[in-house]
Amino acid sequence: MSFLSTETRSRAARLAGRHIRQGASAAALLLSAALAGCAGSAKAGTDAIQASGSTTVAPVASDAAEALKAKGLNITVATQGGSAGGISQLGTGQINIALSSKPLSEEDQKTYPDTDFVTTQIGADAVGVIITKEVADGGVTGLTKAQVAGLFEGRITNWKEVGGPDLQVFVYDKEPGRGTREVLDKFIYGEGEPPAPPKSANYAIVGGNLETRNKLKSTRGSIAPLSTGFIDGHPELVSVPLEGVAPTPANVASGKYPMTRPLYMITNGKPKNSVKQYIDYILSPEGQKLLPEHGYLTREQMGL
């Protein structure tokens, strides 16, 4: 099993800088049927708990929701707009829980000053720079930070430039606001500002993790940032070591691997009532077993 963001400016500026966008959201795992209010408003057996956001956190949230059905909890999990979408929906009172694979930013707090954001870390994940097995077998066994920047900025257009086969590079980038992209930006640029996307026919924006994986599998020479847990069982995709460090559990847990991120459930105020019951379940030994099933690290593995 493989394991594979401090914003440097406001989200508005980031969105303007990265002006390409496709759609408003990834496909929902389960579509929301109704909108809910604050974090403690849902009642077990009556009102549904609404959770939405990160396509990385959603599989764990969905499995826990299914396990709690027998206890009378009605929980709906969606992936509308990724992490940024979940935080926005929570800030506007549409959902009970935001699922996020990126930390809250100062801009989030400023945008929703009446929301008492409370974050609960449920585990951790690694973002990989994913390439196809064809490219890896052709000689790309690792990438440096400079090479990753060149690939995603469109300056490296053929894999032979980084020791691989004579094959064109096709970049699948993530939508602005996605936690995965923010982790990649931080790795490449640190506190610096990422450039505008390249104007290239070999560059496209994708949304959630499933869409990204499908695009990678169907496009020769492709590369994309993707949660490493999503390539388990897909041998045609490879997460390459970055700066000589592979995304092993030990490297992720120690922080040695450079693209490690926490996974959060965020509420408006401290969780209570059935929302607390739901989050407490995910934090319990039984609930924590769900994380490795999706290629993620537990709180214990992260030393929390």
PDB file of C-alpha atoms in Angstrom:
ATOM      1  CA  MET A   1       0.000   0.000   0.000  1.00  0.00           C
ATOM      2  CA  SER A   2       1.399   3.382  -0.963  1.00  0.00           C
ATOM      3  CA  PHE A   3       1.099   6.548   1.003  1.00  0.00           C
ATOM      4  CA  LEU A   4       2.016   9.164  -0.548  1.00  0.00           C
ATOM      5  CA  SER A   5      -0.639  23.951   1.876  1.00  0.00           C
ATOM      6  CA  THR A   6      -0.068  28.276   4.037  1.00  0.00           C
ATOM      7  CA  GLU A   7      -1.489  30.212   1.172  1.00  0.00           C
ATOM      8  CA  THR A   8       0.762  32.992  -0.034  1.00  0.00           C
ATOM      9  CA  ARG A   9      -2.090  35.272  -0.901  1.00  0.00           C
ATOM     10  CA  SER A  10      -5.832  35.457  -0.647  1.00  0.00           C
ATOM     11  CA  ARG A  11      -7.965  32.924  -2.371  1.00  0.00           C
ATOM     12  CA  ALA A  12      -9.310  35.629  -4.660  1.00  0.00           C
ATOM     13  CA  ALA A  13      -5.838  36.460  -5.859  1.00  0.00           C
ATOM     14  CA  ARG A  14      -4.961  32.806  -6.259  1.00  0.00           C
ATOM     15  CA  LEU A  15      -8.070  32.179  -8.316  1.00  0.00           C
ATOM     16  CA  ALA A  16      -7.302  35.183 -10.487  1.00  0.00           C
ATOM     17  CA  GLY A  17      -3.715  34.053 -10.959  1.00  0.00           C
ATOM     18  CA  ARG A  18      -4.778  30.565 -11.900  1.00  0.00           C
ATOM     19  CA  HIS A  19      -7.608  31.635 -14.198  1.00  0.00           C
ATOM     20  CA  ILE A  20      -8.486  28.344 -15.820  1.00  0.00           C
ATOM     21  CA  ARG A  21     -11.319  26.472 -14.239  1.00  0.00           C
ATOM     22  CA  GLN A  22     -13.548  23.567 -15.139  1.00  0.00           C
ATOM     23  CA  GLY A  23     -16.913  23.227 -13.534  1.00  0.00           C
ATOM     24  CA  ALA A  24     -17.946  23.973 -10.030  1.00  0.00           C
ATOM     25  CA  SER A  25     -17.372  20.583  -8.480  1.00  0.00           C
ATOM     26  CA  ALA A  26     -16.420  16.949  -8.731  1.00  0.00           C
ATOM     27  CA  ALA A  27     -19.177  14.376  -8.897  1.00  0.00           C
ATOM     28  CA  ALA A  28     -20.824  13.838  -5.539  1.00  0.00           C
ATOM     29  CA  LEU A  29     -20.324  10.543  -3.780  1.00  0.00           C
ATOM     30  CA  LEU A  30     -23.838  11.052  -2.430  1.00  0.00           C
ATOM     31  CA  LEU A  31     -25.849  14.142  -3.352  1.00  0.00           C
ATOM     32  CA  SER A  32     -27.194  16.339  -0.573  1.00  0.00           C
ATOM     33  CA  ALA A  33     -30.971  16.237  -0.284  1.00  0.00           C
ATOM     34  CA  ALA A  34     -31.363  19.206   2.048  1.00  0.00           C
ATOM     35  CA  LEU A  35     -29.320  21.985   3.570  1.00  0.00           C
ATOM     36  CA  ALA A  36     -28.538  22.016   7.266  1.00  0.00           C
ATOM     37  CA  GLY A  37     -27.580  24.730   9.727  1.00  0.00           C
ATOM     38  CA  CYS A  38     -24.897  24.842  12.415  1.00  0.00           C
ATOM     39  CA  ALA A  39     -22.638  22.010  13.536  1.00  0.00           C
ATOM     40  CA  GLY A  40     -24.894  20.707  16.279  1.00  0.00           C
ATOM     41  CA  SER A  41     -28.290  21.136  14.670  1.00  0.00           C
ATOM     42  CA  ALA A  42     -28.737  17.675  13.180  1.00  0.00           C
ATOM     43  CA  LYS A  43     -30.582  15.158  15.299  1.00  0.00           C
ATOM     44  CA  ALA A  44     -30.013  11.447  15.029  1.00  0.00           C
ATOM     45  CA  GLY A  45     -32.847   9.660  13.285  1.00  0.00           C
ATOM     46  CA  THR A  46     -34.478  12.868  12.004  1.00  0.00           C
ATOM     47  CA  ASP A  47     -32.478  15.569  10.256  1.00  0.00           C
ATOM     48  CA  ALA A  48     -29.626  14.498   8.017  1.00  0.00           C
ATOM     49  CA  ILE A  49     -26.090  15.516   8.843  1.00  0.00           C
ATOM     50  CA  GLN A  50     -24.673  17.207   5.754  1.00  0.00           C
ATOM     51  CA  ALA A  51     -20.947  16.820   5.054  1.00  0.00           C
ATOM     52  CA  SER A  52     -19.283  18.076   1.881  1.00  0.00           C
ATOM     53  CA  GLY A  53     -15.908  18.996   0.438  1.00  0.00           C
ATOM     54  CA  SER A  54     -12.656  17.156  -0.215  1.00  0.00           C
ATOM     55  CA  THR A  55     -12.743  14.124  -2.480  1.00  0.00           C
ATOM     56  CA  THR A  56      -9.832  12.805  -0.419  1.00  0.00           C
ATOM     57  CA  VAL A  57     -11.653  12.887   2.924  1.00  0.00           C
ATOM     58  CA  ALA A  58     -14.995  11.829   1.448  1.00  0.00           C
ATOM     59  CA  PRO A  59     -14.324   8.061   1.181  1.00  0.00           C
ATOM     60  CA  VAL A  60     -13.587   7.824   4.916  1.00  0.00           C
ATOM     61  CA  ALA A  61     -16.565  10.080   5.731  1.00  0.00           C
ATOM     62  CA  SER A  62     -18.827   7.918   3.560  1.00  0.00           C
ATOM     63  CA  ASP A  63     -17.686   4.642   5.090  1.00  0.00           C
ATOM     64  CA  ALA A  64     -18.250   6.027   8.588  1.00  0.00           C
ATOM     65  CA  ALA A  65     -21.691   7.297   7.575  1.00  0.00           C
ATOM     66  CA  GLU A  66     -22.615   3.849   6.341  1.00  0.00           C
ATOM     67  CA  ALA A  67     -21.396   2.232   9.572  1.00  0.00           C
ATOM     68  CA  LEU A  68     -23.503   4.627  11.666  1.00  0.00           C
ATOM     69  CA  LYS A  69     -26.756   3.971   9.831  1.00  0.00           C
ATOM     70  CA  ALA A  70     -27.487   1.146  12.260  1.00  0.00           C
ATOM     71  CA  LYS A  71     -27.286   3.660  15.109  1.00  0.00           C
ATOM     72  CA  GLY A  72     -29.940   5.851  13.533  1.00  0.00           C
ATOM     73  CA  LEU A  73     -27.705   8.547  12.103  1.00  0.00           C
ATOM     74  CA  ASN A  74     -28.678   9.927   8.716  1.00  0.00           C
ATOM     75  CA  ILE A  75     -25.503  11.296   7.133  1.00  0.00           C
ATOM     76  CA  THR A  76     -25.153  12.582   3.586  1.00  0.00           C
ATOM     77  CA  VAL A  77     -21.694  13.004   2.102  1.00  0.00           C
ATOM     78  CA  ALA A  78     -20.971  15.030  -1.033  1.00  0.00           C
ATOM     79  CA  THR A  79     -17.859  16.396  -2.753  1.00  0.00           C
ATOM     80  CA  GLN A  80     -19.065  19.715  -4.056  1.00  0.00           C
ATOM     81  CA  GLY A  81     -16.182  22.042  -4.880  1.00  0.00           C
ATOM     82  CA  GLY A  82     -13.485  20.140  -3.042  1.00  0.00           C
ATOM     83  CA  SER A  83     -11.950  21.480   0.164  1.00  0.00           C
ATOM     84  CA  ALA A  84     -12.605  25.124  -0.713  1.00  0.00           C
ATOM     85  CA  GLY A  85     -16.185  24.301  -1.609  1.00  0.00           C
ATOM     86  CA  GLY A  86     -16.764  22.532   1.683  1.00  0.00           C
ATOM     87  CA  ILE A  87     -15.338  25.428   3.694  1.00  0.00           C
ATOM     88  CA  SER A  88     -17.525  27.863   1.731  1.00  0.00           C
ATOM     89  CA  GLN A  89     -20.648  25.797   2.297  1.00  0.00           C
ATOM     90  CA  LEU A  90     -19.915  25.591   6.010  1.00  0.00           C
ATOM     91  CA  GLY A  91     -19.256  29.325   6.174  1.00  0.00           C
ATOM     92  CA  THR A  92     -22.633  30.056   4.575  1.00  0.00           C
ATOM     93  CA  GLY A  93     -24.519  27.643   6.823  1.00  0.00           C
ATOM     94  CA  GLN A  94     -25.409  25.100   4.157  1.00  0.00           C
ATOM     95  CA  ILE A  95     -23.770  22.074   5.760  1.00  0.00           C
ATOM     96  CA  ASN A  96     -22.764  20.723   9.166  1.00  0.00           C
ATOM     97  CA  ILE A  97     -19.269  19.510   8.345  1.00  0.00           C
ATOM     98  CA  ALA A  98     -16.686  20.646   5.829  1.00  0.00           C
ATOM     99  CA  LEU A  99     -14.350  17.926   4.617  1.00  0.00           C
ATOM    100  CA  SER A 100     -10.936  19.422   3.938  1.00  0.00           C
ATOM    101  CA  SER A 101      -7.503  18.236   2.889  1.00  0.00           C
ATOM    102  CA  LYS A 102      -6.014  21.686   3.432  1.00  0.00           C
ATOM    103  CA  PRO A 103      -5.725  23.892   6.506  1.00  0.00           C
ATOM    104  CA  LEU A 104      -7.996  26.863   6.999  1.00  0.00           C
ATOM    105  CA  SER A 105      -6.500  30.105   5.759  1.00  0.00           C
ATOM    106  CA  GLU A 106      -6.693  33.642   7.096  1.00  0.00           C
ATOM    107  CA  GLU A 107      -8.810  34.440   4.064  1.00  0.00           C
ATOM    108  CA  ASP A 108     -11.362  31.821   5.109  1.00  0.00           C
ATOM    109  CA  GLN A 109     -11.660  33.474   8.510  1.00  0.00           C
ATOM    110  CA  LYS A 110     -12.021  36.933   6.945  1.00  0.00           C
ATOM    111  CA  THR A 111     -14.586  35.769   4.408  1.00  0.00           C
ATOM    112  CA  TYR A 112     -16.804  34.129   7.044  1.00  0.00           C
ATOM    113  CA  PRO A 113     -16.228  36.179  10.237  1.00  0.00           C
ATOM    114  CA  ASP A 114     -19.400  34.862  11.879  1.00  0.00           C
ATOM    115  CA  THR A 115     -18.332  31.236  11.550  1.00  0.00           C
ATOM    116  CA  ASP A 116     -16.462  29.658  14.451  1.00  0.00           C
ATOM    117  CA  PHE A 117     -14.345  27.238  12.452  1.00  0.00           C
ATOM    118  CA  VAL A 118     -13.242  24.265  14.566  1.00  0.00           C
ATOM    119  CA  THR A 119     -10.961  21.762  12.878  1.00  0.00           C
ATOM    120  CA  THR A 120     -10.576  18.126  13.854  1.00  0.00           C
ATOM    121  CA  GLN A 121      -7.741  16.221  12.229  1.00  0.00           C
ATOM    122  CA  ILE A 122      -8.796  12.666  11.467  1.00  0.00           C
ATOM    123  CA  GLY A 123      -5.584  11.481   9.801  1.00  0.00           C
ATOM    124  CA  ALA A 124      -3.077  12.365   7.113  1.00  0.00           C
ATOM    125  CA  ASP A 125      -2.415  11.769   3.456  1.00  0.00           C
ATOM    126  CA  ALA A 126       0.391  12.160   0.959  1.00  0.00           C
ATOM    127  CA  VAL A 127       0.018  13.880  -2.389  1.00  0.00           C
ATOM    128  CA  GLY A 128       2.005  12.226  -5.103  1.00  0.00           C
ATOM    129  CA  VAL A 129       3.301  13.413  -8.422  1.00  0.00           C
ATOM    130  CA  ILE A 130       1.727  10.628 -10.409  1.00  0.00           C
ATOM    131  CA  ILE A 131       2.981   9.429 -13.782  1.00  0.00           C
ATOM    132  CA  THR A 132       2.165   6.444 -15.953  1.00  0.00           C
ATOM    133  CA  LYS A 133       4.031   3.164 -15.653  1.00  0.00           C
ATOM    134  CA  GLU A 134       5.148   3.567 -19.261  1.00  0.00           C
ATOM    135  CA  VAL A 135       6.994   6.765 -18.320  1.00  0.00           C
ATOM    136  CA  ALA A 136       8.428   5.254 -15.145  1.00  0.00           C
ATOM    137  CA  ASP A 137       9.613   2.135 -16.961  1.00  0.00           C
ATOM    138  CA  GLY A 138      11.110   4.429 -19.588  1.00  0.00           C
ATOM    139  CA  GLY A 139      13.544   5.882 -17.072  1.00  0.00           C
ATOM    140  CA  VAL A 140      11.741   8.414 -14.864  1.00  0.00           C
ATOM    141  CA  THR A 141      12.412   6.954 -11.428  1.00  0.00           C
ATOM    142  CA  GLY A 142      12.307  10.247  -9.502  1.00  0.00           C
ATOM    143  CA  LEU A 143      11.921  13.984  -9.978  1.00  0.00           C
ATOM    144  CA  THR A 144      13.495  17.063  -8.435  1.00  0.00           C
ATOM    145  CA  LYS A 145      11.548  20.139  -7.374  1.00  0.00           C
ATOM    146  CA  ALA A 146      12.905  22.021 -10.391  1.00  0.00           C
ATOM    147  CA  GLN A 147      11.804  19.256 -12.741  1.00  0.00           C
ATOM    148  CA  VAL A 148       8.309  19.152 -11.253  1.00  0.00           C
ATOM    149  CA  ALA A 149       8.052  22.938 -11.701  1.00  0.00           C
ATOM    150  CA  GLY A 150       9.209  22.643 -15.314  1.00  0.00           C
ATOM    151  CA  LEU A 151       6.657  19.965 -16.056  1.00  0.00           C
ATOM    152  CA  PHE A 152       3.654  21.753 -14.538  1.00  0.00           C
ATOM    153  CA  GLU A 153       4.678  25.141 -15.970  1.00  0.00           C
ATOM    154  CA  GLY A 154       4.888  23.691 -19.457  1.00  0.00           C
ATOM    155  CA  ARG A 155       8.631  24.248 -19.926  1.00  0.00           C
ATOM    156  CA  ILE A 156       9.416  20.531 -20.042  1.00  0.00           C
ATOM    157  CA  THR A 157       7.309  19.091 -22.837  1.00  0.00           C
ATOM    158  CA  ASN A 158       8.903  15.715 -23.539  1.00  0.00           C
ATOM    159  CA  TRP A 159       9.747  13.028 -21.005  1.00  0.00           C
ATOM    160  CA  LYS A 160      13.175  12.479 -22.587  1.00  0.00           C
ATOM    161  CA  GLU A 161      14.180  15.853 -21.061  1.00  0.00           C
ATOM    162  CA  VAL A 162      14.078  14.231 -17.613  1.00  0.00           C
ATOM    163  CA  GLY A 163      15.551  10.869 -18.539  1.00  0.00           C
ATOM    164  CA  GLY A 164      12.387   9.216 -19.785  1.00  0.00           C
ATOM    165  CA  PRO A 165      11.013   7.977 -23.092  1.00  0.00           C
ATOM    166  CA  ASP A 166      10.535  10.101 -26.210  1.00  0.00           C
ATOM    167  CA  LEU A 167       6.940  10.905 -25.353  1.00  0.00           C
ATOM    168  CA  GLN A 168       5.037  14.162 -25.022  1.00  0.00           C
ATOM    169  CA  VAL A 169       4.095  15.316 -21.520  1.00  0.00           C
ATOM    170  CA  PHE A 170       0.402  15.893 -20.816  1.00  0.00           C
ATOM    171  CA  VAL A 171      -0.348  17.778 -17.590  1.00  0.00           C
ATOM    172  CA  TYR A 172      -3.578  17.340 -15.675  1.00  0.00           C
ATOM    173  CA  ASP A 173      -3.684  20.117 -13.096  1.00  0.00           C
ATOM    174  CA  LYS A 174      -6.141  20.540 -10.241  1.00  0.00           C
ATOM    175  CA  GLU A 175      -8.857  23.164  -9.945  1.00  0.00           C
ATOM    176  CA  PRO A 176      -7.990  26.279  -7.924  1.00  0.00           C
ATOM    177  CA  GLY A 177      -8.982  25.813  -4.292  1.00  0.00           C
ATOM    178  CA  ARG A 178      -8.325  22.091  -4.269  1.00  0.00           C
ATOM    179  CA  GLY A 179      -6.184  20.960  -1.354  1.00  0.00           C
ATOM    180  CA  THR A 180      -4.119  18.733  -3.614  1.00  0.00           C
ATOM    181  CA  ARG A 181      -3.010  21.641  -5.784  1.00  0.00           C
ATOM    182  CA  GLU A 182      -2.145  23.766  -2.761  1.00  0.00           C
ATOM    183  CA  VAL A 183       0.178  21.051  -1.474  1.00  0.00           C
ATOM    184  CA  LEU A 184       1.902  20.902  -4.856  1.00  0.00           C
ATOM    185  CA  ASP A 185       2.227  24.704  -5.005  1.00  0.00           C
ATOM    186  CA  LYS A 186       3.787  24.787  -1.556  1.00  0.00           C
ATOM    187  CA  PHE A 187       6.302  22.101  -2.522  1.00  0.00           C
ATOM    188  CA  ILE A 188       7.334  23.893  -5.709  1.00  0.00           C
ATOM    189  CA  TYR A 189       7.080  27.562  -4.742  1.00  0.00           C
ATOM    190  CA  GLY A 190       7.170  27.632  -0.944  1.00  0.00           C
ATOM    191  CA  GLU A 191       5.902  31.079   0.033  1.00  0.00           C
ATOM    192  CA  GLY A 192       6.194  32.297  -3.549  1.00  0.00           C
ATOM    193  CA  GLU A 193       3.369  32.913  -5.966  1.00  0.00           C
ATOM    194  CA  PRO A 194       2.671  30.276  -8.636  1.00  0.00           C
ATOM    195  CA  PRO A 195       2.613  31.501 -12.224  1.00  0.00           C
ATOM    196  CA  ALA A 196      -0.400  31.491 -14.504  1.00  0.00           C
ATOM    197  CA  PRO A 197      -1.155  28.127 -16.136  1.00  0.00           C
ATOM    198  CA  PRO A 198       0.598  27.441 -19.427  1.00  0.00           C
ATOM    199  CA  LYS A 199      -1.298  28.028 -22.661  1.00  0.00           C
ATOM    200  CA  SER A 200      -0.854  24.586 -24.098  1.00  0.00           C
ATOM    201  CA  ALA A 201      -2.978  21.955 -25.772  1.00  0.00           C
ATOM    202  CA  ASN A 202      -1.223  19.479 -23.466  1.00  0.00           C
ATOM    203  CA  TYR A 203      -2.553  21.081 -20.284  1.00  0.00           C
ATOM    204  CA  ALA A 204      -5.985  20.597 -18.745  1.00  0.00           C
ATOM    205  CA  ILE A 205      -7.743  21.198 -15.442  1.00  0.00           C
ATOM    206  CA  VAL A 206      -9.426  18.365 -13.569  1.00  0.00           C
ATOM    207  CA  GLY A 207     -11.528  18.246 -10.423  1.00  0.00           C
ATOM    208  CA  GLY A 208     -11.683  15.371  -7.964  1.00  0.00           C
ATOM    209  CA  ASN A 209      -9.447  12.395  -7.385  1.00  0.00           C
ATOM    210  CA  LEU A 210     -11.469   9.873  -9.355  1.00  0.00           C
ATOM    211  CA  GLU A 211     -11.568  12.123 -12.405  1.00  0.00           C
ATOM    212  CA  THR A 212      -7.828  12.713 -12.113  1.00  0.00           C
ATOM    213  CA  ARG A 213      -7.068   9.013 -11.910  1.00  0.00           C
ATOM    214  CA  ASN A 214      -9.246   8.216 -14.911  1.00  0.00           C
ATOM    215  CA  LYS A 215      -7.559  10.931 -16.988  1.00  0.00           C
ATOM    216  CA  LEU A 216      -4.102   9.655 -16.058  1.00  0.00           C
ATOM    217  CA  LYS A 217      -4.988   6.103 -16.990  1.00  0.00           C
ATOM    218  CA  SER A 218      -6.418   7.112 -20.358  1.00  0.00           C
ATOM    219  CA  THR A 219      -3.664   9.518 -21.512  1.00  0.00           C
ATOM    220  CA  ARG A 220      -0.162   8.448 -22.532  1.00  0.00           C
ATOM    221  CA  GLY A 221       2.608  10.537 -21.012  1.00  0.00           C
ATOM    222  CA  SER A 222       0.332  12.146 -18.446  1.00  0.00           C
ATOM    223  CA  ILE A 223       1.241  13.595 -15.054  1.00  0.00           C
ATOM    224  CA  ALA A 224      -0.928  14.952 -12.246  1.00  0.00           C
ATOM    225  CA  PRO A 225      -0.947  15.632  -8.508  1.00  0.00           C
ATOM    226  CA  LEU A 226      -3.089  13.040  -6.777  1.00  0.00           C
ATOM    227  CA  SER A 227      -3.596  11.517  -3.364  1.00  0.00           C
ATOM    228  CA  THR A 228      -1.386   8.448  -3.365  1.00  0.00           C
ATOM    229  CA  GLY A 229      -4.074   6.315  -1.792  1.00  0.00           C
ATOM    230  CA  PHE A 230      -6.046   6.638  -5.028  1.00  0.00           C
ATOM    231  CA  ILE A 231      -3.496   4.674  -7.049  1.00  0.00           C
ATOM    232  CA  ASP A 232      -3.534   1.593  -4.820  1.00  0.00           C
ATOM    233  CA  GLY A 233      -4.606  -1.306  -6.998  1.00  0.00           C
ATOM    234  CA  HIS A 234      -3.794   0.617 -10.168  1.00  0.00           C
ATOM    235  CA  PRO A 235      -0.357  -0.653 -11.222  1.00  0.00           C
ATOM    236  CA  GLU A 236      -0.410   1.376 -14.419  1.00  0.00           C
ATOM    237  CA  LEU A 237       0.141   4.515 -12.288  1.00  0.00           C
ATOM    238  CA  VAL A 238       3.277   5.360 -10.286  1.00  0.00           C
ATOM    239  CA  SER A 239       4.023   7.918  -7.577  1.00  0.00           C
ATOM    240  CA  VAL A 240       7.599   8.991  -8.178  1.00  0.00           C
ATOM    241  CA  PRO A 241      10.030   9.885  -5.375  1.00  0.00           C
ATOM    242  CA  LEU A 242      10.514  13.634  -4.946  1.00  0.00           C
ATOM    243  CA  GLU A 243      14.011  14.925  -4.230  1.00  0.00           C
ATOM    244  CA  GLY A 244      14.971  11.288  -3.662  1.00  0.00           C
ATOM    245  CA  VAL A 245      12.275  10.638  -1.040  1.00  0.00           C
ATOM    246  CA  ALA A 246       9.557   8.076  -1.689  1.00  0.00           C
ATOM    247  CA  PRO A 247       6.077   8.405  -0.128  1.00  0.00           C
ATOM    248  CA  THR A 248       6.437   5.472   2.232  1.00  0.00           C
ATOM    249  CA  PRO A 249       4.418   5.414   5.475  1.00  0.00           C
ATOM    250  CA  ALA A 250       7.568   6.107   7.482  1.00  0.00           C
ATOM    251  CA  ASN A 251       8.560   9.074   5.309  1.00  0.00           C
ATOM    252  CA  VAL A 252       5.043  10.492   5.426  1.00  0.00           C
ATOM    253  CA  ALA A 253       4.729  10.072   9.201  1.00  0.00           C
ATOM    254  CA  SER A 254       8.114  11.687   9.839  1.00  0.00           C
ATOM    255  CA  GLY A 255       7.425  14.574   7.472  1.00  0.00           C
ATOM    256  CA  LYS A 256      10.466  13.656   5.378  1.00  0.00           C
ATOM    257  CA  TYR A 257       8.299  13.213   2.313  1.00  0.00           C
ATOM    258  CA  PRO A 258       7.651  16.795   1.174  1.00  0.00           C
ATOM    259  CA  MET A 259       3.988  16.590   0.139  1.00  0.00           C
ATOM    260  CA  THR A 260       2.260  15.344   3.283  1.00  0.00           C
ATOM    261  CA  ARG A 261      -1.039  16.930   4.385  1.00  0.00           C
ATOM    262  CA  PRO A 262      -3.520  16.616   7.258  1.00  0.00           C
ATOM    263  CA  LEU A 263      -7.095  15.531   6.683  1.00  0.00           C
ATOM    264  CA  TYR A 264      -9.799  17.495   8.507  1.00  0.00           C
ATOM    265  CA  MET A 265     -13.443  17.566   9.451  1.00  0.00           C
ATOM    266  CA  ILE A 266     -14.397  21.192  10.164  1.00  0.00           C
ATOM    267  CA  THR A 267     -17.463  22.396  12.079  1.00  0.00           C
ATOM    268  CA  ASN A 268     -19.033  25.698  13.074  1.00  0.00           C
ATOM    269  CA  GLY A 269     -18.277  25.584  16.779  1.00  0.00           C
ATOM    270  CA  LYS A 270     -17.368  22.499  18.758  1.00  0.00           C
ATOM    271  CA  PRO A 271     -19.120  19.380  17.490  1.00  0.00           C
ATOM    272  CA  LYS A 272     -22.162  18.356  19.479  1.00  0.00           C
ATOM    273  CA  ASN A 273     -25.129  16.005  19.373  1.00  0.00           C
ATOM    274  CA  SER A 274     -25.116  13.652  16.396  1.00  0.00           C
ATOM    275  CA  VAL A 275     -22.343  15.581  14.638  1.00  0.00           C
ATOM    276  CA  LYS A 276     -20.102  14.875  17.636  1.00  0.00           C
ATOM    277  CA  GLN A 277     -21.172  11.244  17.587  1.00  0.00           C
ATOM    278  CA  TYR A 278     -20.179  11.030  13.935  1.00  0.00           C
ATOM    279  CA  ILE A 279     -16.766  12.648  14.364  1.00  0.00           C
ATOM    280  CA  ASP A 280     -16.073  10.725  17.567  1.00  0.00           C
ATOM    281  CA  TYR A 281     -16.702   7.513  15.676  1.00  0.00           C
ATOM    282  CA  ILE A 282     -14.073   8.422  13.065  1.00  0.00           C
ATOM    283  CA  LEU A 283     -11.616   9.223  15.873  1.00  0.00           C
ATOM    284  CA  SER A 284     -12.323   5.928  17.628  1.00  0.00           C
ATOM    285  CA  PRO A 285     -10.162   2.821  17.090  1.00  0.00           C
ATOM    286  CA  GLU A 286     -12.875   1.337  14.893  1.00  0.00           C
ATOM    287  CA  GLY A 287     -13.229   4.487  12.809  1.00  0.00           C
ATOM    288  CA  GLN A 288      -9.468   4.956  12.449  1.00  0.00           C
ATOM    289  CA  LYS A 289      -9.275   1.570  10.756  1.00  0.00           C
ATOM    290  CA  LEU A 290     -11.040   3.180   7.796  1.00  0.00           C
ATOM    291  CA  LEU A 291      -8.064   5.407   6.950  1.00  0.00           C
ATOM    292  CA  PRO A 292      -5.527   2.727   5.941  1.00  0.00           C
ATOM    293  CA  GLU A 293      -8.220   1.134   3.807  1.00  0.00           C
ATOM    294  CA  HIS A 294      -7.991   4.227   1.591  1.00  0.00           C
ATOM    295  CA  GLY A 295      -4.215   4.590   1.724  1.00  0.00           C
ATOM    296  CA  TYR A 296      -4.138   7.216   4.484  1.00  0.00           C
ATOM    297  CA  LEU A 297      -2.294   7.389   7.798  1.00  0.00           C
ATOM    298  CA  THR A 298      -4.099   7.250  11.122  1.00  0.00           C
ATOM    299  CA  ARG A 299      -3.730   9.793  13.907  1.00  0.00           C
ATOM    300  CA  GLU A 300      -1.624   7.274  15.836  1.00  0.00           C
ATOM    301  CA  GLN A 301       0.734   6.814  12.899  1.00  0.00           C
ATOM    302  CA  MET A 302       1.137  10.604  12.766  1.00  0.00           C
ATOM    303  CA  GLY A 303       1.876  10.748  16.493  1.00  0.00           C
ATOM    304  CA  LEU A 304      -1.330  12.584  17.382  1.00  0.00           C
TER     305      LEU A 304
END
